[in-house]
mmCIF file of C-alpha atoms in Angstrom:
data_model
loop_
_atom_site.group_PDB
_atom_site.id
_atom_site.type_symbol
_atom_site.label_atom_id
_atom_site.label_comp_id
_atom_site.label_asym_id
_atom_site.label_seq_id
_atom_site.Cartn_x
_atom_site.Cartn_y
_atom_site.Cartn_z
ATOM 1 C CA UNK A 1 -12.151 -42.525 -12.820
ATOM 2 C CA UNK A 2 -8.273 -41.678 -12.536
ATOM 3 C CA UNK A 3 -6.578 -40.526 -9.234
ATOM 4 C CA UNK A 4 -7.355 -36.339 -10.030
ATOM 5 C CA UNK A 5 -11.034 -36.869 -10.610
ATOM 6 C CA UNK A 6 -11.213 -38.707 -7.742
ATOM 7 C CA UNK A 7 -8.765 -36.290 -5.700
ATOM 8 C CA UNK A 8 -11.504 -33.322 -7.433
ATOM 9 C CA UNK A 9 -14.700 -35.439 -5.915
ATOM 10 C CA UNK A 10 -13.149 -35.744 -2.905
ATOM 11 C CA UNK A 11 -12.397 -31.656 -2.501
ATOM 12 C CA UNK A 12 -15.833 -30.880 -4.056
ATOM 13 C CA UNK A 13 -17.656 -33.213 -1.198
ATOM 14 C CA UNK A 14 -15.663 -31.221 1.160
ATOM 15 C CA UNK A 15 -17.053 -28.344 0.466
ATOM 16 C CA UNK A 16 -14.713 -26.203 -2.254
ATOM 17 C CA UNK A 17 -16.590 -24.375 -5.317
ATOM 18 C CA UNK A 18 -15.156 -22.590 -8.058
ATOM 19 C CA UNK A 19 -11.831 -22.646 -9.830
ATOM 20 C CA UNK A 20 -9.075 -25.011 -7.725
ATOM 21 C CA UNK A 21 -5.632 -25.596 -7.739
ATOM 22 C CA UNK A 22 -4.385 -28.971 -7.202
ATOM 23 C CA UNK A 23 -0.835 -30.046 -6.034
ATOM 24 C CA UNK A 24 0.518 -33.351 -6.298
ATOM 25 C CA UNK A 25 2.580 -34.271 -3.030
ATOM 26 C CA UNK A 26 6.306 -33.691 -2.892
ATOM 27 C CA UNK A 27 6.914 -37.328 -1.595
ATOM 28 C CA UNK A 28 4.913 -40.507 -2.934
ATOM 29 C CA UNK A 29 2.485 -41.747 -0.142
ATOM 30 C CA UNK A 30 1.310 -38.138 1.443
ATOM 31 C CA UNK A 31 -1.362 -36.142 0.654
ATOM 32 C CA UNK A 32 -2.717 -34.058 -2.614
ATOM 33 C CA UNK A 33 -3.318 -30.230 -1.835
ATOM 34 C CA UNK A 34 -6.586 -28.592 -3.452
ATOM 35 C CA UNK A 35 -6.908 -24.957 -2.817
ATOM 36 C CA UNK A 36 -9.348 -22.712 -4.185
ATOM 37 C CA UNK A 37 -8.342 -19.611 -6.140
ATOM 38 C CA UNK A 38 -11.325 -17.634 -6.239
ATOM 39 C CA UNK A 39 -10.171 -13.928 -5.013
ATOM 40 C CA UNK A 40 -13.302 -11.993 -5.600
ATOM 41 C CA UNK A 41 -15.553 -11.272 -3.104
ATOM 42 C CA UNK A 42 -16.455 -12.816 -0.805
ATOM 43 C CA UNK A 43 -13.247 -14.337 -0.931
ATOM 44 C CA UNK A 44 -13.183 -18.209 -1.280
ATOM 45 C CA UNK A 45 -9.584 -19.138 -0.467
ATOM 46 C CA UNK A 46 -10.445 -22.637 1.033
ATOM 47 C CA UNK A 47 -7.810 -25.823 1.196
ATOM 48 C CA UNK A 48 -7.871 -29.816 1.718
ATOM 49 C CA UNK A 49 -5.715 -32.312 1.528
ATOM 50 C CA UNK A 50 -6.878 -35.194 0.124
ATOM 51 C CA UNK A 51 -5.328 -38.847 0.852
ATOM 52 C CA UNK A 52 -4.712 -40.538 -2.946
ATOM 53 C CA UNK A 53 -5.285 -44.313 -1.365
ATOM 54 C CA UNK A 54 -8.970 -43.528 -0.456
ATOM 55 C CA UNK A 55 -9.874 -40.136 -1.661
ATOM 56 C CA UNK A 56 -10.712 -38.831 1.694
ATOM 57 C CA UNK A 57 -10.346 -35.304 2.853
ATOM 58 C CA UNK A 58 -8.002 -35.882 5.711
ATOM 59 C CA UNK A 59 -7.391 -31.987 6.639
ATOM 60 C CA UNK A 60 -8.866 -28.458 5.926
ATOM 61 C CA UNK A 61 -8.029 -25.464 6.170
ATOM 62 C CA UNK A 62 -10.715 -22.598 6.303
ATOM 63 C CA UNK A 63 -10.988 -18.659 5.117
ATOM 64 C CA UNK A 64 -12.704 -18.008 8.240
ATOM 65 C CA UNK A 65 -9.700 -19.765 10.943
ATOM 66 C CA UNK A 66 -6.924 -17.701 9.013
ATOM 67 C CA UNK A 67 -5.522 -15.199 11.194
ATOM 68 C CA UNK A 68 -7.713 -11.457 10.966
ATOM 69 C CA UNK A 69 -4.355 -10.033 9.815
ATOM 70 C CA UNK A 70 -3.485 -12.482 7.537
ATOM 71 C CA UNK A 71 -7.056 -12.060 5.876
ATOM 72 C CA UNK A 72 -6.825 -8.332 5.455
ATOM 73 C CA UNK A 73 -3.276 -8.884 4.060
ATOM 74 C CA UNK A 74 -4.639 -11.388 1.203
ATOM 75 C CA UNK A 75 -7.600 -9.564 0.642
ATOM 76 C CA UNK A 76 -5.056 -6.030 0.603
ATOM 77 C CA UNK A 77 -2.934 -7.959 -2.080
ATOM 78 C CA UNK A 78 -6.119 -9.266 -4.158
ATOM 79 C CA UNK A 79 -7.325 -5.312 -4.185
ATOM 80 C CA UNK A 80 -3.749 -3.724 -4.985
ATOM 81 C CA UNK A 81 -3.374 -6.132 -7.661
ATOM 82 C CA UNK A 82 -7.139 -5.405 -9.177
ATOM 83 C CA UNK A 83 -8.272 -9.356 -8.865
ATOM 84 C CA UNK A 84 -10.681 -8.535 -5.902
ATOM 85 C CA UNK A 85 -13.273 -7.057 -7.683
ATOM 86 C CA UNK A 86 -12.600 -7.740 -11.431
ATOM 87 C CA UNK A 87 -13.082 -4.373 -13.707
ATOM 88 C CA UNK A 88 -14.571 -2.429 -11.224
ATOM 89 C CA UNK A 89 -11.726 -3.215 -9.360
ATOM 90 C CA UNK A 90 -9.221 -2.271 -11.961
ATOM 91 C CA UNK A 91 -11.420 0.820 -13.479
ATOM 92 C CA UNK A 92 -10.733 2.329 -9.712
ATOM 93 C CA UNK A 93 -6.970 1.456 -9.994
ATOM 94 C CA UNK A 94 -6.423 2.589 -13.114
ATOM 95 C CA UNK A 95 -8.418 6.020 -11.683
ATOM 96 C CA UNK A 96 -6.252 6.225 -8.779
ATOM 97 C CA UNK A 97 -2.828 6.075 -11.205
ATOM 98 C CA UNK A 98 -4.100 8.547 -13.071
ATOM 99 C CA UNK A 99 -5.325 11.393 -10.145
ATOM 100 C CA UNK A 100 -1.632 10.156 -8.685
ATOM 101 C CA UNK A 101 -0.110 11.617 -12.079
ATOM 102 C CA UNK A 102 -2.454 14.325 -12.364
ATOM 103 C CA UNK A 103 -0.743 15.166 -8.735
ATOM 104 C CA UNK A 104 2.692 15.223 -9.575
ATOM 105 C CA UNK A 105 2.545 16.998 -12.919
ATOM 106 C CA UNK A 106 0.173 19.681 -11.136
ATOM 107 C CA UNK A 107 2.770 19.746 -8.061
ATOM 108 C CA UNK A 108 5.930 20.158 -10.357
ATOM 109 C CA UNK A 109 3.974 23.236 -12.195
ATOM 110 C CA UNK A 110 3.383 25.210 -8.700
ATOM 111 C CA UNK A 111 6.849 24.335 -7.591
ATOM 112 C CA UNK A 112 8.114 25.780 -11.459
ATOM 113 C CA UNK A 113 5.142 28.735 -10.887
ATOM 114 C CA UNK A 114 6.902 29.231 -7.811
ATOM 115 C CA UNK A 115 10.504 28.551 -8.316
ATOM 116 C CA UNK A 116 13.367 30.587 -6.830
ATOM 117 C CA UNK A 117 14.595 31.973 -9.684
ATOM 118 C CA UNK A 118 11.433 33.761 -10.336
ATOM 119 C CA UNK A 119 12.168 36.159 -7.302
ATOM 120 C CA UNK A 120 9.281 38.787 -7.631
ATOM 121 C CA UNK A 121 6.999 36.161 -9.843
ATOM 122 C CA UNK A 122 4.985 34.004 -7.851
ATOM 123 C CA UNK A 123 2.776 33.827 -10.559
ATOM 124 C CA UNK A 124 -1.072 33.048 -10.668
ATOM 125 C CA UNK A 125 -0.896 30.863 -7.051
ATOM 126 C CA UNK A 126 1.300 33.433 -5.017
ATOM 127 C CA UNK A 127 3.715 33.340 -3.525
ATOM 128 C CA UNK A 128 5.387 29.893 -1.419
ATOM 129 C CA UNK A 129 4.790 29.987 2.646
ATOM 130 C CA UNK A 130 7.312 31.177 4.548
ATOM 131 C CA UNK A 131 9.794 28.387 6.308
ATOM 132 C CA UNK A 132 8.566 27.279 9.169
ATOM 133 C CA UNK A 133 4.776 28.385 8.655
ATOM 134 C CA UNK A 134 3.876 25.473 9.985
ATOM 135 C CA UNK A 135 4.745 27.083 13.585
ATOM 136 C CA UNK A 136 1.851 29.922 13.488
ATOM 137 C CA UNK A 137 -0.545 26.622 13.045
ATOM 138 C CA UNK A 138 -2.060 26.147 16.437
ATOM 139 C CA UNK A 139 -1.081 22.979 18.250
ATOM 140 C CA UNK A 140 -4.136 20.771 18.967
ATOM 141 C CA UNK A 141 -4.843 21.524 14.544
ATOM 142 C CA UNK A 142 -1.588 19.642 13.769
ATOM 143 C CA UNK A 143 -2.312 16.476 16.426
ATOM 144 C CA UNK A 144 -4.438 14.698 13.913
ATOM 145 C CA UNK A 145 -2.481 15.331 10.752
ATOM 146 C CA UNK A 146 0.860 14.189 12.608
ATOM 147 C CA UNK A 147 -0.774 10.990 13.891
ATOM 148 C CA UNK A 148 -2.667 10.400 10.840
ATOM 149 C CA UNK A 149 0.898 10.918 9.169
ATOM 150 C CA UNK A 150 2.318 8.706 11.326
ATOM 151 C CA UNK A 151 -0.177 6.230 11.332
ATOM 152 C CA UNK A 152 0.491 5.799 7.200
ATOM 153 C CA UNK A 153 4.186 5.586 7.933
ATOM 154 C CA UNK A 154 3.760 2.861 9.995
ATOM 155 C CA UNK A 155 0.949 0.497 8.187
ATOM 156 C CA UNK A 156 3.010 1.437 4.979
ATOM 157 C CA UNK A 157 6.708 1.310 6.261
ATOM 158 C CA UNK A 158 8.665 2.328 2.974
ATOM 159 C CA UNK A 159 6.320 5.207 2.912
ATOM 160 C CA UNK A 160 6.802 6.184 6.350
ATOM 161 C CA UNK A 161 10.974 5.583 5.924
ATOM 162 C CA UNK A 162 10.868 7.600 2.913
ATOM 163 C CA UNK A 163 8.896 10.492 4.291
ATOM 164 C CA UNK A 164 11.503 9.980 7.439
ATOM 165 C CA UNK A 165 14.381 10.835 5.057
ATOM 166 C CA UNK A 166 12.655 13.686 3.262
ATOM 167 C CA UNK A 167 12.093 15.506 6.583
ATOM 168 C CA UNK A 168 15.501 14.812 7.740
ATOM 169 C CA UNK A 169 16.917 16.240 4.497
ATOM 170 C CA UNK A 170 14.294 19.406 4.537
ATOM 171 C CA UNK A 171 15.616 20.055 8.107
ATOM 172 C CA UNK A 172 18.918 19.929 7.078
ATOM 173 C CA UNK A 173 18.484 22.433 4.197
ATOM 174 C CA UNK A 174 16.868 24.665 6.250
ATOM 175 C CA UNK A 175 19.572 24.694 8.983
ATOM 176 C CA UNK A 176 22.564 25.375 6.676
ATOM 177 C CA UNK A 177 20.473 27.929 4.900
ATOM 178 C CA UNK A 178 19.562 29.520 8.167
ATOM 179 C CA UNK A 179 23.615 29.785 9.100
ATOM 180 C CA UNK A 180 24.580 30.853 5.806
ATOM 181 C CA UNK A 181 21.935 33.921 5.685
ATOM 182 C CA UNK A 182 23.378 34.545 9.704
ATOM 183 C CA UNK A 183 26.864 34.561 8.379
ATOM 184 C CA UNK A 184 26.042 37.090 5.521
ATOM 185 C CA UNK A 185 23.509 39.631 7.629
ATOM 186 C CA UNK A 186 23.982 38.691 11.401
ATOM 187 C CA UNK A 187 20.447 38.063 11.848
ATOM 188 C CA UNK A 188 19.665 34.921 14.208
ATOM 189 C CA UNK A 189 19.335 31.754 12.827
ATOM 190 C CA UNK A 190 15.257 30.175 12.792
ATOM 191 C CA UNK A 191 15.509 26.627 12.710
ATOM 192 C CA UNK A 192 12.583 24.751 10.468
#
């Protein structure tokens, strides 16, 4: 039996199934790495390292002692990437990329339904809110959407940044349109 078999035999009697992945040691003398690579569920994601002179496990390292963050953040990767559940996994992927375009050609035909050059022609959906609708919305109805919002922006931080920016930029539209419509009819300015 040559060195991987034995190195194999020795990761299999402690305890890892499935597909492996073994890694010789960077120095001579130290220990072989076997990890498991098996992402479905339940996830098997198991390591040893194995001593070459005697084929003994002489460390593990266990699914169940990683970190609860770091688990959710390999099991997050293993979903986003469709290897978590196999097909069904990338059926609902491939689902989700297609509603996601469905949104964003739908959204660019209200905004062109609704554009400003069509003053007078809202079209079939009516016509756009008003700036700053959002104020007539009672306050304790926009708690949960603003900390759900925020909530988002903060587990998914280039979401959150980018929705920072867009706000920032809407607020700034709507400010130097609100001075430019005081300076042509003197009627006070209403910030967003």
């Amino acid at each position: 039996m040559d060195k991987v078999d034995r190195i194999i035999a020795a990761a299999r009697g402690a305890g890892l199934d499935g597909p492996v992945e073994i890694t010789p040691p960077a120095e001579a003398g130290t220990a072989w790495t076997v990890a498991q690579t098996d992402r479905r569920w339940p996830v098997r994601l198991d390591q040893v390292a194995v001593d070459p002179a005697d084929a003994r496990a002489v460390n593990e390292v266990r699914w169940e002692s990683w970190p609860l963050l770091a688990q959710l953040s390999k099991v997050g990767i293993a979903a986003h990437m469709g290897e978590l559940f196999g097909v069904a996994n990338q059926i609902l992927l491939a689902s989700l990329a297609g509603g996601l375009v469905c949104v964003i050609v739908w959204g660019y035909r209200m905004w062109w339904q609704r554009r400003p050059t069509r003053a007078g022609h809202a079209g079939i959906v009516g016509p756009a809110p008003a700036r700053g609708a959002w104020r007539r919305v009672p306050r304790p109805a926009l708690v949960a959407p603003v900390l759900a919002t925020a909530a988002v922006g903060w587990a998914l931080p280039v979401l959150g940044v980018t929705l920072l920016a867009f706000l920032a930029l809407d607020a700034t539209a709507g400010l130097v349109r609100g001075r430019r419509r005081q300076r042509t009819d003197g009627s006070p300015t209403q910030p967003a």
